[in-house]
Amino acid sequence: MAVSVIRTIILYAVILTMLRIMGKRQISELQTSELVVTLLISNIAVIPMQEPTLPLISGIIPIMLLVGCEVTISFIMMKSSRFRGLVCGHPQVIIENGVINQNKMKMLRMTTEDLTEQLRQAGVFSLSDVEYAIIETNGNLSVLKKTLKDNVTAEQLGIKDETVSFEFVVISDGELAESSMKLCGVDRKWIESKLKKSSLSIEDVFIMTVNLEKGYSIIKKEI
């Protein structure tokens, strides 16, 4: 039993490392080659977990080989758009100038229910509102609304442009987030000086955010 637990933990660590090497993507964002590798890794890992008599290395080597192939393919795709097209395909325009391309939908084996569902997920509830709709290589639908149906922008309303600064969480539930501190250019001493003005310590803070202009906000822990 102990051997199975140890083997499982080792394989888990190996798979986690390999997926980190492949990069961060959600399942819905995986390209074809990435999805294939992910499925194969999950299947290969199960075999040494269920068969304690098999050498652990017999599962680790194929996993490392698959990830190596995926990293190599990804690098080639970065350098060659033609190769990327062969592996991942090309985006397909299924609505152009407000007209549905039925031939493209048949080619993609996409039903009208599939189309309307993805449009709703994109915040569009009427086909007549769509100027362009494109099926991306990962299967997601990108939508461009008609000008009169789209949301009004600040530029169209003549609102003065003001830069919106990104905020970083530098304290989360009483703990400092070192990576966020580096991104916004602050250190522990700077944070403590700001907390001192509110008679607070780091442990008293639930959330503290800092933006690039060094503006900050503090939410205290509830007692």
XYZ file of C-alpha atoms in Angstrom:
223
model
C 0.000 0.000 0.000
C 2.781 2.394 0.950
C 4.537 1.681 -2.351
C 1.396 2.591 -4.333
C 1.024 5.845 -2.412
C 4.649 6.823 -3.028
C 4.433 5.915 -6.737
C 1.259 7.972 -7.095
C 2.821 11.011 -5.407
C 5.928 10.761 -7.600
C 3.843 10.517 -10.787
C 1.690 13.430 -9.646
C 4.790 15.567 -9.120
C 6.184 14.549 -12.527
C 2.916 15.336 -14.370
C 2.572 18.666 -12.554
C 6.128 19.588 -13.563
C 5.568 18.543 -17.176
C 2.352 20.552 -17.455
C 4.148 23.573 -16.018
C 6.775 23.179 -18.743
C 4.021 23.061 -21.378
C 2.651 26.398 -20.107
C -0.480 27.732 -18.446
C -3.703 27.143 -20.320
C -7.235 26.229 -19.380
C -8.793 23.191 -21.044
C -10.920 25.400 -23.311
C -7.785 27.179 -24.559
C -5.761 24.087 -25.488
C -4.606 23.741 -29.064
C -5.006 20.369 -30.789
C -1.469 19.141 -30.084
C -1.663 20.241 -26.437
C -4.980 18.471 -25.917
C -3.616 15.243 -27.430
C -0.534 15.325 -25.183
C -2.645 16.068 -22.084
C -4.955 13.112 -22.776
C -2.029 10.764 -23.487
C -0.206 11.809 -20.311
C -3.287 11.099 -18.181
C -3.675 7.643 -19.736
C 0.009 6.731 -19.471
C 0.212 7.815 -15.820
C -2.644 5.499 -14.824
C -0.773 2.340 -15.900
C 2.137 2.451 -13.382
C -0.293 3.638 -10.691
C -2.494 0.569 -11.103
C 0.348 -1.897 -11.783
C 2.874 -1.798 -8.912
C 4.915 -4.516 -10.628
C 5.783 -2.201 -13.532
C 8.916 -0.046 -13.158
C 8.000 3.556 -12.396
C 10.406 4.751 -15.053
C 8.259 3.025 -17.713
C 5.617 5.677 -17.072
C 7.902 8.659 -16.521
C 9.945 8.272 -19.728
C 6.932 8.326 -22.133
C 5.506 11.351 -20.287
C 8.782 13.263 -20.582
C 9.070 12.246 -24.229
C 5.557 13.503 -25.017
C 6.201 16.822 -23.310
C 9.500 17.144 -25.157
C 7.674 16.577 -28.454
C 5.045 19.169 -27.535
C 7.648 21.789 -26.575
C 9.505 21.123 -29.843
C 6.297 21.376 -31.891
C 5.356 24.610 -30.100
C 8.772 26.080 -30.919
C 8.440 25.108 -34.594
C 4.934 26.615 -34.702
C 6.364 29.889 -33.392
C 8.800 29.961 -36.312
C 6.543 28.618 -39.088
C 2.982 29.777 -39.650
C 2.558 27.081 -42.304
C 3.429 24.333 -39.825
C 1.132 25.925 -37.231
C -1.682 25.845 -39.765
C -1.073 22.140 -40.435
C -1.158 21.279 -36.734
C -3.779 23.687 -35.376
C -5.748 24.688 -38.460
C -6.879 28.230 -39.260
C -9.586 30.532 -37.873
C -12.836 30.194 -39.822
C -15.192 33.119 -40.504
C -18.736 31.810 -40.141
C -20.536 35.185 -40.129
C -19.288 37.869 -42.506
C -20.971 41.255 -42.964
C -23.938 39.893 -41.024
C -24.381 36.867 -43.336
C -23.962 33.299 -42.051
C -21.619 31.138 -44.107
C -23.580 27.885 -44.115
C -20.895 25.975 -46.030
C -18.330 26.789 -43.335
C -20.742 25.640 -40.646
C -21.247 22.325 -42.465
C -17.493 21.918 -42.869
C -17.023 22.478 -39.129
C -20.038 20.248 -38.352
C -21.450 23.121 -36.353
C -25.206 23.244 -35.759
C -27.303 26.365 -35.421
C -27.761 25.470 -31.750
C -23.974 25.425 -31.322
C -23.718 28.847 -32.964
C -26.481 30.501 -30.934
C -25.145 28.984 -27.709
C -21.653 30.378 -28.295
C -23.104 33.747 -29.286
C -25.025 33.894 -26.015
C -21.827 33.068 -24.121
C -20.249 36.046 -25.915
C -23.116 38.273 -24.738
C -25.005 38.344 -28.060
C -28.653 37.249 -28.062
C -29.639 38.133 -31.605
C -28.022 37.020 -34.874
C -28.960 40.363 -36.417
C -26.539 42.095 -34.006
C -23.486 40.284 -35.420
C -21.192 41.735 -38.079
C -18.444 39.096 -37.892
C -18.089 35.795 -36.023
C -14.900 33.744 -36.183
C -14.213 30.241 -34.889
C -10.679 30.348 -33.494
C -8.245 27.432 -33.691
C -9.043 26.443 -30.077
C -12.785 26.284 -30.833
C -13.767 29.556 -29.158
C -16.032 32.018 -30.960
C -14.884 35.634 -31.408
C -17.675 38.095 -32.162
C -17.705 41.618 -33.609
C -21.057 43.338 -33.189
C -22.539 45.774 -35.658
C -21.647 49.367 -34.830
C -25.176 50.375 -33.870
C -25.572 47.293 -31.676
C -22.231 47.494 -29.890
C -21.613 49.080 -26.497
C -20.882 52.799 -26.525
C -17.218 53.595 -25.829
C -15.847 56.429 -23.725
C -14.299 57.892 -26.886
C -17.699 58.030 -28.596
C -19.143 59.816 -25.566
C -16.280 62.303 -25.576
C -15.118 61.340 -22.092
C -11.611 62.487 -21.230
C -9.043 59.707 -21.318
C -7.755 58.794 -17.891
C -5.275 55.993 -17.428
C -6.577 53.128 -15.318
C -3.792 51.582 -13.300
C -3.625 47.861 -12.599
C -3.829 46.814 -8.944
C -1.783 44.070 -7.300
C -2.688 42.212 -4.115
C 0.363 42.666 -1.870
C -1.230 41.279 1.313
C -3.625 38.362 1.266
C -5.135 37.222 4.568
C -2.238 38.501 6.643
C 0.528 37.256 4.342
C 2.795 39.249 2.020
C 2.764 38.391 -1.684
C 6.385 38.841 -2.728
C 5.741 38.471 -6.472
C 3.043 41.175 -6.435
C 5.276 43.485 -4.430
C 7.955 43.234 -7.107
C 5.451 43.939 -9.889
C 4.266 47.208 -8.348
C 7.721 48.205 -7.069
C 7.180 48.220 -3.293
C 8.921 46.454 -0.422
C 8.004 45.338 3.082
C 9.249 48.599 4.623
C 7.005 50.672 2.318
C 3.975 48.534 3.138
C 4.611 48.668 6.886
C 4.906 52.463 6.729
C 1.479 52.713 5.086
C -0.077 50.290 7.560
C 1.425 52.223 10.465
C -0.659 55.264 9.453
C -3.768 53.148 10.074
C -2.308 51.557 13.225
C -2.307 48.161 11.565
C 0.157 45.309 11.247
C 0.453 42.919 8.312
C -1.377 40.226 10.292
C -4.389 42.570 10.738
C -4.946 42.968 6.985
C -7.304 40.791 4.934
C -6.468 42.404 1.581
C -4.138 45.244 0.624
C -3.806 46.303 -2.991
C -1.252 48.652 -4.554
C -1.296 50.074 -8.089
C 1.591 51.200 -10.277
C 1.191 54.805 -9.090
C 1.623 53.588 -5.477
C -2.020 54.209 -4.665
C -3.287 51.651 -2.190
C -6.370 50.347 -0.415
C -6.691 48.269 2.751
C -9.388 45.916 3.982
C -9.000 44.832 7.607
C -9.694 41.350 8.841
C -13.050 40.896 10.498
C -12.810 40.017 14.160
